[in-house]
XYZ file of C-alpha atoms in Angstrom:
495
model
C -0.030 -0.025 0.013
C 1.525 3.353 -0.953
C 0.899 6.442 1.104
C 2.340 8.668 -1.725
C -0.748 9.076 -3.827
C -0.175 12.314 -5.688
C -3.059 14.686 -5.619
C -3.940 18.000 -7.200
C -3.159 20.267 -4.271
C -4.771 23.389 -5.889
C -8.088 21.580 -6.309
C -8.042 20.336 -2.665
C -7.148 23.725 -1.319
C -9.939 25.445 -3.283
C -12.425 22.855 -1.918
C -11.151 23.468 1.648
C -11.333 27.206 1.285
C -7.550 27.725 1.547
C -5.680 29.996 -0.920
C -1.920 29.681 -0.376
C 0.004 32.860 -1.144
C 2.948 32.916 -3.498
C 5.541 32.102 -0.853
C 3.640 29.154 0.543
C 3.150 27.495 -2.816
C 6.714 26.126 -3.286
C 6.579 24.466 0.131
C 3.370 22.708 -0.685
C 4.618 21.761 -4.154
C 7.807 20.133 -2.812
C 7.636 16.393 -2.437
C 10.734 16.416 -0.177
C 10.246 14.242 2.933
C 11.504 16.842 5.469
C 10.671 20.526 5.125
C 12.038 23.353 7.250
C 10.400 26.829 7.083
C 11.909 29.781 8.920
C 9.470 32.650 8.618
C 8.638 35.903 10.274
C 5.470 36.600 12.335
C 2.197 36.590 10.366
C 3.750 34.814 7.439
C 1.117 32.062 7.563
C 3.021 29.140 9.011
C -0.104 27.735 10.723
C -2.152 27.954 7.466
C 0.730 26.213 5.661
C 0.821 23.342 8.160
C -2.951 22.942 8.175
C -2.842 22.911 4.315
C -0.457 19.903 4.382
C -2.926 18.038 6.643
C -5.888 19.022 4.351
C -4.115 17.037 1.612
C -3.534 14.120 3.917
C -7.245 13.999 4.911
C -8.173 13.661 1.191
C -5.379 11.116 0.690
C -6.777 9.006 3.510
C -10.133 8.877 1.754
C -8.417 7.604 -1.437
C -6.566 4.944 0.566
C -9.460 3.959 2.791
C -10.066 0.503 1.296
C -6.329 -0.359 1.500
C -6.189 0.885 5.108
C -9.134 -1.323 6.031
C -7.733 -4.384 4.294
C -4.295 -3.955 5.911
C -5.642 -3.079 9.374
C -3.610 0.115 9.384
C -4.367 3.781 9.866
C -2.726 7.094 8.947
C -1.756 9.104 12.017
C -0.351 12.609 12.120
C 0.790 14.798 15.087
C 1.091 18.508 15.587
C 3.706 19.093 18.292
C 4.151 22.492 19.821
C 6.016 23.823 22.851
C 2.574 24.176 24.545
C -0.865 22.866 23.600
C -1.734 26.446 22.508
C 1.043 26.368 19.917
C -0.229 23.042 18.475
C -3.789 24.332 18.552
C -3.200 26.857 15.751
C -2.571 24.350 12.993
C -5.099 21.978 14.522
C -7.842 24.624 14.554
C -7.297 25.684 10.985
C -7.340 22.032 9.762
C -10.404 21.274 11.943
C -12.305 24.320 10.634
C -11.478 23.426 7.002
C -12.851 19.901 7.478
C -15.948 21.277 9.129
C -16.524 23.553 6.139
C -16.725 20.549 3.889
C -18.836 18.459 6.225
C -16.039 15.954 6.882
C -17.227 12.653 8.503
C -15.804 13.160 11.952
C -15.922 10.160 14.289
C -18.055 10.890 17.321
C -16.817 9.929 19.795
C -13.233 10.234 18.689
C -12.986 13.950 17.714
C -12.251 16.409 20.438
C -11.302 20.080 20.446
C -10.335 21.470 23.921
C -6.943 23.147 23.854
C -7.121 23.984 27.556
C -7.260 20.335 28.637
C -5.048 19.195 25.791
C -7.800 17.266 24.041
C -6.880 17.920 20.372
C -7.904 14.986 18.237
C -9.513 14.514 14.836
C -10.665 11.080 13.920
C -12.335 10.098 10.657
C -13.229 6.845 8.858
C -13.515 4.868 12.132
C -10.000 5.923 13.235
C -8.324 5.258 9.948
C -7.337 8.995 9.798
C -6.035 10.558 13.041
C -4.588 14.026 13.816
C -3.460 14.696 17.390
C -2.226 17.923 18.953
C 0.657 17.362 21.402
C 2.725 19.456 23.808
C 6.493 19.054 24.082
C 6.148 20.168 27.643
C 4.848 16.659 28.417
C 7.398 14.346 26.755
C 5.883 11.345 28.607
C 2.854 11.727 26.311
C 4.950 11.700 23.101
C 4.607 7.944 22.661
C 2.950 6.035 19.811
C 3.303 3.170 17.433
C 4.295 4.982 14.288
C 3.531 8.238 12.503
C 2.867 9.061 8.845
C 3.729 12.729 9.421
C 4.476 15.349 12.023
C 4.336 19.128 12.219
C 6.883 20.611 14.663
C 5.180 23.932 15.327
C 7.438 26.746 16.670
C 10.189 24.220 16.413
C 12.882 26.706 17.487
C 11.323 27.016 20.886
C 11.368 23.265 21.438
C 14.209 21.153 22.706
C 16.256 19.206 20.146
C 15.667 15.959 22.059
C 11.894 16.255 21.525
C 12.655 15.660 17.804
C 15.590 13.296 18.055
C 14.452 11.079 20.991
C 10.705 10.966 20.691
C 9.377 12.062 17.285
C 11.999 11.003 14.678
C 11.961 7.304 15.654
C 8.230 7.107 15.269
C 8.471 8.252 11.619
C 10.639 5.280 10.672
C 7.878 2.660 10.365
C 5.995 4.424 7.528
C 8.809 6.702 6.291
C 6.732 9.589 7.590
C 7.278 13.198 6.672
C 8.093 16.195 8.835
C 7.379 19.871 8.617
C 9.442 22.105 10.976
C 8.118 25.616 11.001
C 9.162 28.438 13.244
C 10.389 31.955 13.696
C 14.105 31.700 14.454
C 15.523 31.758 17.983
C 19.133 32.292 17.358
C 21.336 29.643 15.795
C 20.009 26.650 17.723
C 19.132 23.147 16.523
C 16.359 24.555 14.303
C 19.048 26.516 12.457
C 21.024 23.270 12.017
C 17.949 21.614 10.407
C 17.434 24.654 8.176
C 21.087 24.456 7.087
C 20.593 20.759 6.391
C 17.808 21.745 4.011
C 20.135 24.153 2.204
C 22.647 21.356 1.472
C 22.143 19.757 -1.869
C 23.817 16.629 -0.470
C 20.758 16.071 1.737
C 18.066 15.283 -0.791
C 15.530 14.306 1.795
C 15.645 17.818 3.385
C 14.587 21.130 1.857
C 14.358 24.477 3.623
C 13.052 27.995 2.976
C 13.330 31.408 4.742
C 10.751 34.117 4.328
C 10.277 37.516 5.973
C 6.821 38.372 7.236
C 6.262 40.624 4.290
C 6.063 37.603 1.950
C 2.451 37.280 3.004
C 0.554 39.647 0.671
C -2.702 38.996 2.476
C -1.296 40.848 5.579
C 1.307 43.057 3.932
C -0.029 43.979 0.461
C 2.908 46.259 -0.491
C 5.559 43.733 0.584
C 9.118 44.877 1.245
C 11.663 44.974 -1.619
C 15.271 44.478 -0.522
C 16.310 47.916 -1.829
C 13.516 49.634 0.088
C 14.387 47.869 3.326
C 18.028 48.830 2.980
C 17.123 52.413 2.375
C 14.956 52.555 5.554
C 17.599 50.712 7.625
C 20.277 53.183 6.603
C 17.970 56.082 7.536
C 17.160 54.648 10.961
C 20.802 53.737 11.743
C 21.717 57.402 10.903
C 18.797 58.584 13.047
C 17.243 60.331 10.135
C 13.439 61.071 10.256
C 11.425 58.781 8.041
C 9.760 61.420 5.900
C 6.633 60.652 3.857
C 8.683 60.853 0.741
C 11.213 58.311 2.086
C 8.366 55.988 3.080
C 6.773 56.247 -0.429
C 10.103 55.851 -2.232
C 10.914 52.685 -0.290
C 7.744 51.001 -1.472
C 7.731 49.048 1.824
C 4.416 48.094 3.401
C 3.524 50.704 6.044
C 3.077 48.111 8.792
C 6.550 46.772 8.125
C 7.906 50.284 8.433
C 6.137 50.768 11.747
C 7.653 47.577 13.122
C 11.105 48.675 11.916
C 10.576 51.910 14.001
C 9.060 50.239 17.052
C 11.403 47.206 17.364
C 15.114 47.048 17.956
C 17.103 46.159 14.877
C 17.915 42.681 16.283
C 14.313 41.927 17.212
C 13.102 43.079 13.830
C 15.700 40.945 12.080
C 14.594 37.853 14.017
C 10.822 38.273 14.475
C 10.031 39.926 11.121
C 12.886 39.252 8.741
C 13.342 35.674 10.061
C 17.104 36.159 10.330
C 18.988 33.716 12.523
C 20.305 36.464 14.749
C 22.115 35.680 18.016
C 21.037 38.771 19.877
C 17.258 39.148 20.125
C 15.282 37.718 23.027
C 16.644 35.654 25.940
C 20.241 35.868 26.806
C 20.441 32.203 27.849
C 18.304 30.444 25.228
C 19.706 26.998 26.175
C 18.590 27.338 29.784
C 15.796 24.903 30.421
C 14.150 24.303 33.863
C 13.568 20.629 33.002
C 17.269 20.142 32.217
C 19.278 22.619 34.337
C 17.142 22.719 37.556
C 16.936 19.812 39.929
C 17.338 18.750 43.557
C 21.052 18.833 44.376
C 22.843 17.075 47.184
C 25.791 18.435 49.118
C 29.020 16.807 47.904
C 31.644 16.712 50.714
C 34.547 16.080 48.364
C 33.788 19.009 46.031
C 35.205 22.520 46.374
C 33.030 25.203 47.878
C 32.809 28.827 46.563
C 30.479 31.775 46.667
C 29.661 34.419 44.061
C 28.405 37.863 44.874
C 26.401 40.691 43.240
C 26.092 43.824 45.341
C 23.009 45.848 45.767
C 20.773 47.814 48.214
C 17.848 48.953 46.083
C 18.715 46.103 43.870
C 19.088 42.746 45.701
C 22.266 41.637 47.401
C 23.010 38.181 45.874
C 25.170 35.411 47.389
C 25.290 32.131 45.580
C 26.712 29.011 47.229
C 28.542 27.016 44.639
C 30.184 23.615 44.472
C 32.624 22.518 41.792
C 33.719 19.013 41.001
C 37.596 19.248 41.189
C 37.956 16.459 38.559
C 35.340 17.395 35.941
C 34.703 21.077 36.573
C 30.939 20.400 36.889
C 29.331 23.295 38.853
C 26.321 23.093 41.159
C 24.553 26.212 42.579
C 23.280 24.847 45.848
C 21.672 27.888 47.574
C 21.119 31.580 47.244
C 20.607 34.759 49.236
C 18.706 37.270 47.141
C 17.536 40.180 49.304
C 17.081 43.912 48.602
C 17.422 46.574 51.278
C 20.463 45.087 53.108
C 23.461 47.081 54.216
C 26.676 45.202 53.587
C 26.930 44.478 57.298
C 23.383 43.087 57.404
C 24.120 41.071 54.327
C 27.223 39.558 55.933
C 25.280 38.633 59.082
C 22.595 36.942 56.904
C 25.262 34.921 55.066
C 26.698 33.852 58.408
C 23.291 33.065 59.945
C 22.325 30.960 56.938
C 25.644 29.059 57.275
C 26.566 29.913 53.677
C 30.046 31.294 54.517
C 32.039 28.065 54.782
C 33.758 28.524 51.404
C 37.285 28.580 50.042
C 36.832 32.041 48.541
C 34.214 34.249 47.084
C 34.044 36.044 43.714
C 32.744 39.602 44.027
C 31.799 42.474 41.775
C 35.088 44.458 41.524
C 33.149 47.736 41.276
C 32.536 47.765 45.082
C 35.891 47.060 46.798
C 34.753 48.536 50.104
C 31.876 46.062 50.293
C 34.240 43.217 49.471
C 36.616 44.285 52.298
C 33.628 44.396 54.704
C 32.577 40.821 53.703
C 36.084 39.598 54.142
C 36.275 41.160 57.638
C 32.874 39.782 58.731
C 33.114 36.279 57.272
C 36.877 35.769 57.575
C 36.933 34.620 53.999
C 39.224 36.092 51.353
C 37.843 37.289 48.035
C 39.292 36.451 44.623
C 39.807 39.164 42.058
C 39.918 39.039 38.233
C 36.132 38.929 38.076
C 35.642 41.947 35.892
C 36.184 42.611 32.180
C 33.740 42.402 29.358
C 30.227 41.121 30.190
C 30.173 39.071 26.973
C 33.115 37.015 28.233
C 31.209 36.153 31.391
C 28.059 35.331 29.443
C 30.104 33.061 27.157
C 31.354 31.085 30.103
C 27.776 30.541 31.344
C 26.478 29.556 27.901
C 29.271 27.007 27.608
C 28.427 25.636 31.080
C 24.801 25.121 29.995
C 25.985 22.575 27.356
C 26.227 18.837 28.137
C 29.219 16.941 29.449
C 30.186 13.678 27.805
C 28.506 14.465 24.555
C 29.851 11.218 23.072
C 27.395 9.291 25.258
C 23.735 8.623 24.348
C 21.257 11.414 25.280
C 19.643 9.313 28.077
C 22.956 8.239 29.696
C 23.002 9.574 33.269
C 26.646 10.717 32.786
C 25.601 13.048 29.956
C 24.219 16.140 31.657
C 24.947 19.924 31.700
C 28.133 21.285 33.244
C 25.985 23.680 35.232
C 22.991 22.639 37.433
C 20.959 24.822 39.783
C 18.976 23.638 42.828
C 15.323 24.300 42.464
C 15.253 26.299 45.764
C 17.283 29.057 44.042
C 14.030 30.482 42.655
C 15.254 34.008 42.028
C 18.349 33.001 40.169
C 16.299 30.560 38.058
C 13.843 33.387 37.286
C 16.724 35.657 36.218
C 18.171 32.963 33.948
C 14.814 32.660 32.231
C 14.057 36.388 31.962
C 17.458 38.033 31.319
C 17.222 39.452 27.750
C 18.550 41.757 25.140
C 16.778 44.953 24.037
C 13.754 44.246 21.918
C 12.299 47.704 21.209
C 13.789 50.899 19.820
C 13.443 52.696 23.084
C 15.315 49.925 24.931
C 18.049 49.991 22.315
C 18.434 53.788 22.652
C 19.082 53.364 26.443
C 21.216 50.240 26.079
C 23.718 48.944 23.420
C 21.783 46.440 21.378
C 24.497 43.816 21.726
C 24.465 43.980 25.532
C 21.666 42.660 27.809
C 19.295 44.955 29.686
C 20.150 45.824 33.208
C 17.128 43.950 34.475
C 16.735 40.393 35.797
C 20.483 40.223 35.748
C 21.520 39.819 39.408
C 21.813 35.998 39.580
C 23.585 35.791 36.210
C 25.855 38.689 37.252
C 26.969 36.770 40.352
C 27.348 33.549 38.413
C 29.377 35.296 35.732
C 31.744 36.677 38.387
C 32.462 33.158 39.605
C 33.254 31.827 36.101
C 35.422 34.837 35.181
C 37.362 34.780 38.416
C 37.664 30.996 38.565
C 38.723 30.300 34.956
C 40.359 33.597 34.014
C 40.513 35.614 30.890
C 40.086 33.409 27.775
C 42.033 35.870 25.760
C 45.011 35.458 27.988
C 44.551 31.664 28.044
C 44.526 31.524 24.248
C 47.727 33.494 24.081
C 49.731 30.359 24.789
C 49.831 29.368 28.382
C 47.847 28.822 31.560
C 46.843 31.792 33.641
C 49.603 32.172 36.181
C 47.596 33.473 39.077
C 44.672 35.501 40.277
C 45.223 38.381 42.627
C 42.469 39.035 45.108
C 41.139 42.455 45.932
C 42.987 42.747 49.224
C 46.253 41.545 47.684
C 46.491 38.420 49.745
C 46.695 34.757 48.960
C 43.206 33.203 48.456
C 43.785 29.392 48.654
C 43.439 27.761 52.019
C 43.179 24.113 52.908
C 39.968 22.614 54.179
């Protein structure tokens, strides 16, 4: 039985009430097994995915007798980061089937995105479409799939695809459609690049700006016009009516260019694989990097500090495996309104002062000296320098150790783990971000994070910079000879 019955897509779409625009058509016309679409907001990714399923619903009708004789069915999933993401394609496919009075199985067809009941069943279960959430991987189990839509794929974890979904496509050589607005150069970017490689004939990829949708942006956005407007905005020139008219760029696209930072516009509208827009730590995942940690007596003990009074005083208790460099953040103090003396007393009362050394913000040497005096613990210097160096250390630590091992091997896990009781640091790791609007960019360099939700990451970055040194010096041909502390005294002491 072949599942590759070729149908006249245009006739099906017309019957279903779907009119793909000019940029959607090449995706539908491709018979490639795996398709990757990077597209800006309002491009029509949900309509495109639903259109692919519209064709499958008709194909199932053509194959119905073969399905009955073989005792098989054709099953398709829509997997989103949340049920609400999967619901978009599901709803458009469901509505199209309703318009043509499709023979839904009842019971068997359910549409309740709040409870996660997203299922279309027709022909006594021979055609099934289910909406799934990647947030619940334990529910991503099945016998075999004929096709899957990975909705907002860039926001999902790579292992959702590699561990759960991809193996289920093997039985029937099922197809995949990965659609998303980019989220930096993560695993979705890797799939997109695979689709650009002519040596991977089973993959094909496209990238479209939002303006490719003429239904939403009738005037579009020619490259020359966009370049003209970008140059004017970068030179802080007013966008006169004449400049707007000469650019021939859709007015709504122009307004988004004005309202959004350049990096956010490039990612969310132009669908560029920028590294700057949005979250600072895109790899940070509560399910992966947050857990219940145990005190390890044989590991080294450190603390990291970010000073503040109106802003919180942050003290992170850190353990480091002396053999592997694995880092655990065991506990936190995260309190505003504390004088440095009160902060020291709180550290002492919480019994979080029993450390080899602490890594402070070098901008407040008097606070560091006060902590040294109160806690009788010496500080380590060398914690300053460029913020991007500290961020790079943290990003590297979020990656897995022992990447040569299978994904489910217990020895393969991130180099940095945070105990779930460090709720404030976890929140900062999730919320710390780059400028996303023009006004934010004007107050802050666009390639630097906002000074907001940064206190936990600031402290953590001080630890990594002070502990592992300046990578520029290290790459210059030799180990870092030593780290001077702020009080000019030796920091290492035996335990």
